[in-house]
JSON list of C-alpha atoms in Angstrom, two decimals:
[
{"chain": "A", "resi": 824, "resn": "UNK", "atom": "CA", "xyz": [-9.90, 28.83, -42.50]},
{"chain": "A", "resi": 825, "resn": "UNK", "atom": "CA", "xyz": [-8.77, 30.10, -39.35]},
{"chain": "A", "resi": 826, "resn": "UNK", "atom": "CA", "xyz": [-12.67, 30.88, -39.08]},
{"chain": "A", "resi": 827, "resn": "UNK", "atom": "CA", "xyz": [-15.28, 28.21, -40.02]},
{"chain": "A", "resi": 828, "resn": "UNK", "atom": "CA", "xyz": [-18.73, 28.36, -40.09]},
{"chain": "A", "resi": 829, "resn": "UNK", "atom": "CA", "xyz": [-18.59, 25.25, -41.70]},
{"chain": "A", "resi": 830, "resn": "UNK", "atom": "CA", "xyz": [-15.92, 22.62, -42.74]},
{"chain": "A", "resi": 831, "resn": "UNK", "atom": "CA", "xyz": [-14.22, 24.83, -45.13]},
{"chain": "A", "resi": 832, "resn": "UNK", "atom": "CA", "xyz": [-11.61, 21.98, -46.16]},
{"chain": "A", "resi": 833, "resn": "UNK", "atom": "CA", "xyz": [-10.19, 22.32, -49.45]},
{"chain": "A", "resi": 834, "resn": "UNK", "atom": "CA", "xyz": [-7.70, 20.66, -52.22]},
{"chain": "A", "resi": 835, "resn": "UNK", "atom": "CA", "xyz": [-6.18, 23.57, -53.80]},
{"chain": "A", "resi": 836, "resn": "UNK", "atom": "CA", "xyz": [-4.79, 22.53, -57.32]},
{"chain": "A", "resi": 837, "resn": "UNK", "atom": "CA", "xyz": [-4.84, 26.22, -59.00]},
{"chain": "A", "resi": 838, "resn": "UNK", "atom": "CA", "xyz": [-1.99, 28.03, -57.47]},
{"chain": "A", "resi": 839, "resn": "UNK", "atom": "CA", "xyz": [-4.13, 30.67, -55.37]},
{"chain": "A", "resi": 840, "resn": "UNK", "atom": "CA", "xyz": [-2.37, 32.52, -52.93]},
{"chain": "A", "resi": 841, "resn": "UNK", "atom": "CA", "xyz": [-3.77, 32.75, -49.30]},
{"chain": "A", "resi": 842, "resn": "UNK", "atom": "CA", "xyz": [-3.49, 34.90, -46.60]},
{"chain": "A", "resi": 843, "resn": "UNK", "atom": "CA", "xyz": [-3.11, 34.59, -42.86]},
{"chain": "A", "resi": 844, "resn": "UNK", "atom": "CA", "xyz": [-6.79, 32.83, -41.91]},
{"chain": "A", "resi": 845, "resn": "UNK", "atom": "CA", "xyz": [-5.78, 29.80, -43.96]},
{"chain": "A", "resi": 846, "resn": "UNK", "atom": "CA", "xyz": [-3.91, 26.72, -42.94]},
{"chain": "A", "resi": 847, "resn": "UNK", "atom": "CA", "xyz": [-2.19, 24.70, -45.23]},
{"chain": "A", "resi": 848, "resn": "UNK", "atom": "CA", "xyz": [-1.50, 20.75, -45.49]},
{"chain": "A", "resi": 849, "resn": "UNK", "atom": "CA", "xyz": [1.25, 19.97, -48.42]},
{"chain": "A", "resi": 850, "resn": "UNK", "atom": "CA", "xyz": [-0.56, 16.75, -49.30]},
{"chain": "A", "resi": 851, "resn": "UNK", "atom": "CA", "xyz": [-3.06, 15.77, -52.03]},
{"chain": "A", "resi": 852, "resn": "UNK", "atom": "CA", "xyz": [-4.45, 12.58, -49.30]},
{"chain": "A", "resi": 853, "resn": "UNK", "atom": "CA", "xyz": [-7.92, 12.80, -50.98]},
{"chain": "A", "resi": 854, "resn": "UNK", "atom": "CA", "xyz": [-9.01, 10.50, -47.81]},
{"chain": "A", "resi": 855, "resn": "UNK", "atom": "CA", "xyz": [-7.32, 12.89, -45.31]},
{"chain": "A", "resi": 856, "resn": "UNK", "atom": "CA", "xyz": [-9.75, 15.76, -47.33]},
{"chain": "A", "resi": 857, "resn": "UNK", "atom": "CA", "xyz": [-12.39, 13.20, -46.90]},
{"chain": "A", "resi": 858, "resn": "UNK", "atom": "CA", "xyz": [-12.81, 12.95, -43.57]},
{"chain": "A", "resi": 859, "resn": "UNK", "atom": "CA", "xyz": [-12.24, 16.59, -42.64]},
{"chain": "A", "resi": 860, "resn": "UNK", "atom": "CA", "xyz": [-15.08, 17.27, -44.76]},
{"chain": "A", "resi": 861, "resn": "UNK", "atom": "CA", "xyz": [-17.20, 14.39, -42.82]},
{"chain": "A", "resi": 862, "resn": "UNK", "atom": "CA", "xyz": [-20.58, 15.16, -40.56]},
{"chain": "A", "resi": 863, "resn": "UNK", "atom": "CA", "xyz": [-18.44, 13.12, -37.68]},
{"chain": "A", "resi": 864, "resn": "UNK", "atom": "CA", "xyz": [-15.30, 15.75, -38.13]},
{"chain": "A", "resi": 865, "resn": "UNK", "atom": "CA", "xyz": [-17.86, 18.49, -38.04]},
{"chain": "A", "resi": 866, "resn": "UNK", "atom": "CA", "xyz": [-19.35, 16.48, -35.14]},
{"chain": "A", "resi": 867, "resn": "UNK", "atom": "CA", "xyz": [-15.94, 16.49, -33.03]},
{"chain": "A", "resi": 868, "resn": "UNK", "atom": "CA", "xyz": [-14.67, 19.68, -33.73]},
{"chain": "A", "resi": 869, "resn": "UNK", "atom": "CA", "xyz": [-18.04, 21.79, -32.53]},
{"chain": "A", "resi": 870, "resn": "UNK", "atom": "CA", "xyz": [-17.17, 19.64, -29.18]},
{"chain": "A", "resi": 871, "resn": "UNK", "atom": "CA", "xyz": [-13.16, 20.34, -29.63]},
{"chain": "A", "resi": 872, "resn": "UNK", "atom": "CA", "xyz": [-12.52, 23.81, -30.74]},
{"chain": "A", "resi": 873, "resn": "UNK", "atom": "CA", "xyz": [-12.78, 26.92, -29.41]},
{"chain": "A", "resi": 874, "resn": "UNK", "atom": "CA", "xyz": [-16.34, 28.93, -29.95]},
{"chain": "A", "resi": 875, "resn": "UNK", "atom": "CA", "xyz": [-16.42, 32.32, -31.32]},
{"chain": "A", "resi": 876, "resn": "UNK", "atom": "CA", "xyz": [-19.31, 34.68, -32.15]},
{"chain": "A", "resi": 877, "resn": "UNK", "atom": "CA", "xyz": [-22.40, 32.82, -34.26]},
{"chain": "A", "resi": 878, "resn": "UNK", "atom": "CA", "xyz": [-21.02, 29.21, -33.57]},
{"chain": "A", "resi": 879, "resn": "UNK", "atom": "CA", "xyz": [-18.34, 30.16, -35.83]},
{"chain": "A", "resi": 880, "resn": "UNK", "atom": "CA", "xyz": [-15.27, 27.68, -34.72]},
{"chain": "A", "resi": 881, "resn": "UNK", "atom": "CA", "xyz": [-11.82, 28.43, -34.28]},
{"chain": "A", "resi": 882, "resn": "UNK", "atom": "CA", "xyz": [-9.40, 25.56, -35.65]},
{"chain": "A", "resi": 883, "resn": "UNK", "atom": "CA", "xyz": [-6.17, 26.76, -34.36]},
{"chain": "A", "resi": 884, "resn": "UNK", "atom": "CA", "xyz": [-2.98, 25.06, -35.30]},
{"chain": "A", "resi": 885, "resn": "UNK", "atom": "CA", "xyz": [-1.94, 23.62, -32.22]},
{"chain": "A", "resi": 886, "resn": "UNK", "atom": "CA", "xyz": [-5.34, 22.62, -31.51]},
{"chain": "A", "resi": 887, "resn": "UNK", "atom": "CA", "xyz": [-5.94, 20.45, -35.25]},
{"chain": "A", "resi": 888, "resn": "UNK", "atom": "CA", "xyz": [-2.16, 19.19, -34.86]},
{"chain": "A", "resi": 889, "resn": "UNK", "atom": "CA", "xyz": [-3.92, 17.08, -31.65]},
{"chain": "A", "resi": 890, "resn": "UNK", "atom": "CA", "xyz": [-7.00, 15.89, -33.36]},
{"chain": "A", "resi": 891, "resn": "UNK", "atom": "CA", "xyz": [-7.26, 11.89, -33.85]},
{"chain": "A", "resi": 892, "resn": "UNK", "atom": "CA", "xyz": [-7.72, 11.48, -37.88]},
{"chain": "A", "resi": 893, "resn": "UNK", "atom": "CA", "xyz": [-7.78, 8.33, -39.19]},
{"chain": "A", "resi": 894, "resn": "UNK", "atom": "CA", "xyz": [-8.31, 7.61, -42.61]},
{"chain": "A", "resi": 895, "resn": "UNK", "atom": "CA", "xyz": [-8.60, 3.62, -42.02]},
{"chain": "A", "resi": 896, "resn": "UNK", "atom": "CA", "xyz": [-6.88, 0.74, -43.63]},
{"chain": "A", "resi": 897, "resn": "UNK", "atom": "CA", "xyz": [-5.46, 0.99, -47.43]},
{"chain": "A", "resi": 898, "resn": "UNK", "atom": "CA", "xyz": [-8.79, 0.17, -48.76]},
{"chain": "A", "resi": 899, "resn": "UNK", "atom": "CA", "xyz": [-10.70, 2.40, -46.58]},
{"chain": "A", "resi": 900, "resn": "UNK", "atom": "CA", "xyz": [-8.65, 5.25, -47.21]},
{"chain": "A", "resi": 901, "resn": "UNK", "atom": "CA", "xyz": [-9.20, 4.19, -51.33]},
{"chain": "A", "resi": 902, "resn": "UNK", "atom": "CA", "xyz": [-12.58, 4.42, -51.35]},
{"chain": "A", "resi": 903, "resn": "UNK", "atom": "CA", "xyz": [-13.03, 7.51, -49.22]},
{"chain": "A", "resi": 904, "resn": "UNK", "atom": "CA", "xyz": [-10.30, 8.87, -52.21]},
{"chain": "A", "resi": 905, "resn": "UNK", "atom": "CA", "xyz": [-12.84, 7.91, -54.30]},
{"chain": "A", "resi": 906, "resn": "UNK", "atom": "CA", "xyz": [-15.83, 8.99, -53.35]},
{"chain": "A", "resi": 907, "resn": "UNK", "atom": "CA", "xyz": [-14.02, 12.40, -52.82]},
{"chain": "A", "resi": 908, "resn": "UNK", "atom": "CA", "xyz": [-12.53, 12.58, -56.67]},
{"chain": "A", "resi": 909, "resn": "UNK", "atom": "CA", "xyz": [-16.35, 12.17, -57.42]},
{"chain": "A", "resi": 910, "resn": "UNK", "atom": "CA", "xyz": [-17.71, 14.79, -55.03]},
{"chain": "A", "resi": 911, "resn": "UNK", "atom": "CA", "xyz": [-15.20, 17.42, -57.01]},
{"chain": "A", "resi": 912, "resn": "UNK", "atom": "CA", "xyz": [-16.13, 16.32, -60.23]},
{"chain": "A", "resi": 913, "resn": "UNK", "atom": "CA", "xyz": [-19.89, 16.70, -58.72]},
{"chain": "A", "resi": 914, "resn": "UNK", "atom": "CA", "xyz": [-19.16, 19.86, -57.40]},
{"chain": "A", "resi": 915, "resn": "UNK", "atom": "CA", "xyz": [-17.35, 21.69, -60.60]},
{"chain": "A", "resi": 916, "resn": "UNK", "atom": "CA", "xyz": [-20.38, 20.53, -62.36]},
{"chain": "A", "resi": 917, "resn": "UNK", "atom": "CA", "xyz": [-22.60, 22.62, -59.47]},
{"chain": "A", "resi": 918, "resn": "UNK", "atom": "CA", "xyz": [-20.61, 25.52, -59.83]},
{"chain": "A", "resi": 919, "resn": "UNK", "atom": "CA", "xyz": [-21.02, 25.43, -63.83]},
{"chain": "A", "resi": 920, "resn": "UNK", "atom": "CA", "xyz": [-24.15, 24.52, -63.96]},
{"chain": "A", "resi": 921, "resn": "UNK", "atom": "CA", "xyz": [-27.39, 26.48, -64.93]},
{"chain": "A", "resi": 922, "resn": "UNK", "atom": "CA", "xyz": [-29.81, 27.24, -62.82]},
{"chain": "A", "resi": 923, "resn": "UNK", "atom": "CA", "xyz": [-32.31, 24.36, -64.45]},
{"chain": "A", "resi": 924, "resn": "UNK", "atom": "CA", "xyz": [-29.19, 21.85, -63.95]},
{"chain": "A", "resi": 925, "resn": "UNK", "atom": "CA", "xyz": [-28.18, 22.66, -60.76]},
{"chain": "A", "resi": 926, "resn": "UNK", "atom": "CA", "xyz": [-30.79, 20.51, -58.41]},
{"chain": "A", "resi": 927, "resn": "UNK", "atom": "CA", "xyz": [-29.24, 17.31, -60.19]},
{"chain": "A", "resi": 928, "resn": "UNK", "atom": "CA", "xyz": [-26.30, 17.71, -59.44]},
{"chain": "A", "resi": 929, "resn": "UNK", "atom": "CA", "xyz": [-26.88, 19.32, -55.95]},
{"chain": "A", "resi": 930, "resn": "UNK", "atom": "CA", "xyz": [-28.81, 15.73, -55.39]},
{"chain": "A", "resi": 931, "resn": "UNK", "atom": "CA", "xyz": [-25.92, 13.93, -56.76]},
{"chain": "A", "resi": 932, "resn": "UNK", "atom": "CA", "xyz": [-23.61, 16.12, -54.11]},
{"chain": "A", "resi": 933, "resn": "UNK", "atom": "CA", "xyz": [-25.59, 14.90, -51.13]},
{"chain": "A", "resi": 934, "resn": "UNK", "atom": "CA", "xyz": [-25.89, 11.21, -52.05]},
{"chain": "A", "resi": 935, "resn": "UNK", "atom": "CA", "xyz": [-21.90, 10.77, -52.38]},
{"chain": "A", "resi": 936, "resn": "UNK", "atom": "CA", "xyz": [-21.67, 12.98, -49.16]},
{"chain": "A", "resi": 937, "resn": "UNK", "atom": "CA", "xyz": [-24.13, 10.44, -47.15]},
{"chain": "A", "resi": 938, "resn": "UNK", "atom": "CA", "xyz": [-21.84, 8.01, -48.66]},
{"chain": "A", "resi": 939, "resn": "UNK", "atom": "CA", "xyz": [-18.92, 9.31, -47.67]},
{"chain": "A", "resi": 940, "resn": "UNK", "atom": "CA", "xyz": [-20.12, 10.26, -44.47]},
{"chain": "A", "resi": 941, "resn": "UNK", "atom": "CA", "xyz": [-20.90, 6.49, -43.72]},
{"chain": "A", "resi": 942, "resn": "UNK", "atom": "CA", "xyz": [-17.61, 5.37, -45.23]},
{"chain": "A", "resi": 943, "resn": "UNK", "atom": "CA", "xyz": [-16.02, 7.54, -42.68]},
{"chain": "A", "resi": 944, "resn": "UNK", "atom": "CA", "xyz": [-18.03, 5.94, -39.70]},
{"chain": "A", "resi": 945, "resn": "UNK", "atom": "CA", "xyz": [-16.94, 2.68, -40.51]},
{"chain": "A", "resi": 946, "resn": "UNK", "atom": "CA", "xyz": [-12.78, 3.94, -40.20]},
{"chain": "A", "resi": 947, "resn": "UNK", "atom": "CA", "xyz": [-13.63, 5.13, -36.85]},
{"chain": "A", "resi": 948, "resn": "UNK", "atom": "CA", "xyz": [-15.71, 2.33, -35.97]},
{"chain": "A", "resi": 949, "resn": "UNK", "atom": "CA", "xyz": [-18.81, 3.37, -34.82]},
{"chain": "A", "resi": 950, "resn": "UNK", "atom": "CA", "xyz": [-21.09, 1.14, -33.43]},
{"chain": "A", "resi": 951, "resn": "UNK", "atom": "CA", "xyz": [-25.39, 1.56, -34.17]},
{"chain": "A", "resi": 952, "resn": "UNK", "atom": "CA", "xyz": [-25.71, 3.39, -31.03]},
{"chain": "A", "resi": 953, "resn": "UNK", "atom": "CA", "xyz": [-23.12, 5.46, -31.57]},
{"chain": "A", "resi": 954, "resn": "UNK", "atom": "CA", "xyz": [-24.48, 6.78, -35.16]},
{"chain": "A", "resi": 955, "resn": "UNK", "atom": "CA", "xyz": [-27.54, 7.26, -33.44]},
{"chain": "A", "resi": 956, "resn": "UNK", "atom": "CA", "xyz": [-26.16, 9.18, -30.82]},
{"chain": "A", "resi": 957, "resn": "UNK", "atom": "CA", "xyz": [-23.98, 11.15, -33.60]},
{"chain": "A", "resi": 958, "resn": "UNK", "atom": "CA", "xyz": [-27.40, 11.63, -35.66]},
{"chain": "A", "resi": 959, "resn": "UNK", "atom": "CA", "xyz": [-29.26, 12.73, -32.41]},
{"chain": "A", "resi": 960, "resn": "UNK", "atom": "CA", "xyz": [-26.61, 15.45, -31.41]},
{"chain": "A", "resi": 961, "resn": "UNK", "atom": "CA", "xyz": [-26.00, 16.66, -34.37]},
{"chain": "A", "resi": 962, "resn": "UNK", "atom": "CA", "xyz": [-24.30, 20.53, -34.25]},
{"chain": "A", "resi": 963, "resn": "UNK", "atom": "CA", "xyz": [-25.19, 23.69, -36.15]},
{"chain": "A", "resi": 964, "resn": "UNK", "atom": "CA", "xyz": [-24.62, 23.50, -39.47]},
{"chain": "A", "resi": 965, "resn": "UNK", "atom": "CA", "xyz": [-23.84, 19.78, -39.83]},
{"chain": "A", "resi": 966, "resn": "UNK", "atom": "CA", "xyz": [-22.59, 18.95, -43.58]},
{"chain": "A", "resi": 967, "resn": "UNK", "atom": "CA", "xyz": [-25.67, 17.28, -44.80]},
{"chain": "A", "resi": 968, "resn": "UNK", "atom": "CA", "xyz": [-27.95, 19.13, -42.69]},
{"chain": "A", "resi": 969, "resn": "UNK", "atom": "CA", "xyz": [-26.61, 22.35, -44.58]},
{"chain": "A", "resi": 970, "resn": "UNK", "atom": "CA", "xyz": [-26.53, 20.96, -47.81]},
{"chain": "A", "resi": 971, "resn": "UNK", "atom": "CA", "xyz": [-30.10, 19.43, -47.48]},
{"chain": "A", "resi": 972, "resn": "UNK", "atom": "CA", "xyz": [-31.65, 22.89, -46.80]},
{"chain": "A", "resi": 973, "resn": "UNK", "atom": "CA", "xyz": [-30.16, 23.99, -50.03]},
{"chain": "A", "resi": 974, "resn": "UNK", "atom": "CA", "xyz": [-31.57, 22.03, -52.22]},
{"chain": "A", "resi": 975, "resn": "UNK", "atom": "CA", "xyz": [-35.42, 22.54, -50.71]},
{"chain": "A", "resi": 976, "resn": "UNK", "atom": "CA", "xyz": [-34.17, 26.27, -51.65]},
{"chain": "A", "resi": 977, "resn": "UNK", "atom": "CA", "xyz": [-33.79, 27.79, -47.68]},
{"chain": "A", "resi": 978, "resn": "UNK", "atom": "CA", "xyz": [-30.05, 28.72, -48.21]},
{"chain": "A", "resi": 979, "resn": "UNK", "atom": "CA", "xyz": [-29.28, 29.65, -51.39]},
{"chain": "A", "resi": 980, "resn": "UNK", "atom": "CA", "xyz": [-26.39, 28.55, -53.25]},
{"chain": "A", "resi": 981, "resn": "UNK", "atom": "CA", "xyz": [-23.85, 27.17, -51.54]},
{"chain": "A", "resi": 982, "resn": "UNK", "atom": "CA", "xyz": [-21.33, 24.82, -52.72]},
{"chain": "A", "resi": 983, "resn": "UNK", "atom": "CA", "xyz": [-18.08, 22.99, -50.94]}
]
C-alpha cells in the first residue's frame, strides 16, 4: 500500500484487481514476503520512509527499490518460505474461524511470527546487542507488538 499503517505485504493468488495505492512485485519469493512482513523491516522502514499523518508511512517506489533485502543463503531463504506457507495456512484458518476458535489460532499466528521474526535476524546478522537495541526501539505498531494486543482483546480483529 502506498499508505501503511502497518506492513501491509501481501501474496496475492486470487486475481484481485488493485488500484493506484498498491505496488506490485511479480514474484511468489515466499522469503522475499517473509521478511517484508518482519518486526526488523517494520523496524527500518519507520527510520527510512517518509512520515505522514498518524505515523502512517509512505513506501514510495523509488524509495523501496533502494532498501537492502536480503533473504539469506538457500537454506535461510527455505525456511523463512516455510514458516511463511504456515503463517497463511494459520491465517486462512483466523479468518474462518469462529469466534470460540479464533484465540488458537491467533496464538498459533504469533508463535510462527516470533519465529520468523528471529529467522529473519539471523539473515541480517544481528548480533545480541543489536536485538536488544531492535527490541528496545521498537516503532509504533511493531508486528508482534500489534498482534499481541489482539489477542489480550485491545484491538479487535485484525489479521495479516
Amino acid at each position: 500500500q502506498e499508505i501503511q499503517c502497518h506492513g501491509w505485504f501481501s501474496l496475492e493468488t486470487r486475481g484481485a484487481c488493485i488500484n493506484n495505492k498498491v505496488f506490485m512485485l511479480p514474484t511468489d519469493d515466499l522469503a522475499l514476503l517473509g521478511v517484508l512482513c518482519s518486526p526488523l523491516m517494520w523496524w527500518f522502514l519507520t527510520r527510512t520512509l517518509p512520515h505522514m499523518k498518524d505515523e502512517a508511512l509512505c513506501p514510495a517506489g523509488f524509495i523501496m527499490e533502494e532498501i537492502p533485502i536480503s533473504t539469506g543463503t538457500k537454506e535461510q531463504a527455505e525456511q523463512i518460505g516455510k514458516i511463511v506457507k504456515q503463517l497463511i495456512v494459520v491465517v486462512e484458518s483466523v479468518q474462518t474461524a469462529d469466534q470460540r476458535e479464533q484465540p488458537q489460532f491467533l496464538q498459533s499466528q504469533l508463535e510462527l511470527e516470533k519465529l520468523l521474526a528471529t529467522l529473519v535476524e539471523d539473515v541480517y546478522g544481528l548480533t545480541a546487542e543489536e536485538r536488544a537495541l531492535l527490541r528496545a526501539t521498537k516503532p509504533v505498531r511493531d508486528p508482534i507488538d500489534v498482534l499481541s494486543t489482539t489477542i489480550a482483546g485491545g484491538l479487535g480483529k485484525r489479521v495479516r
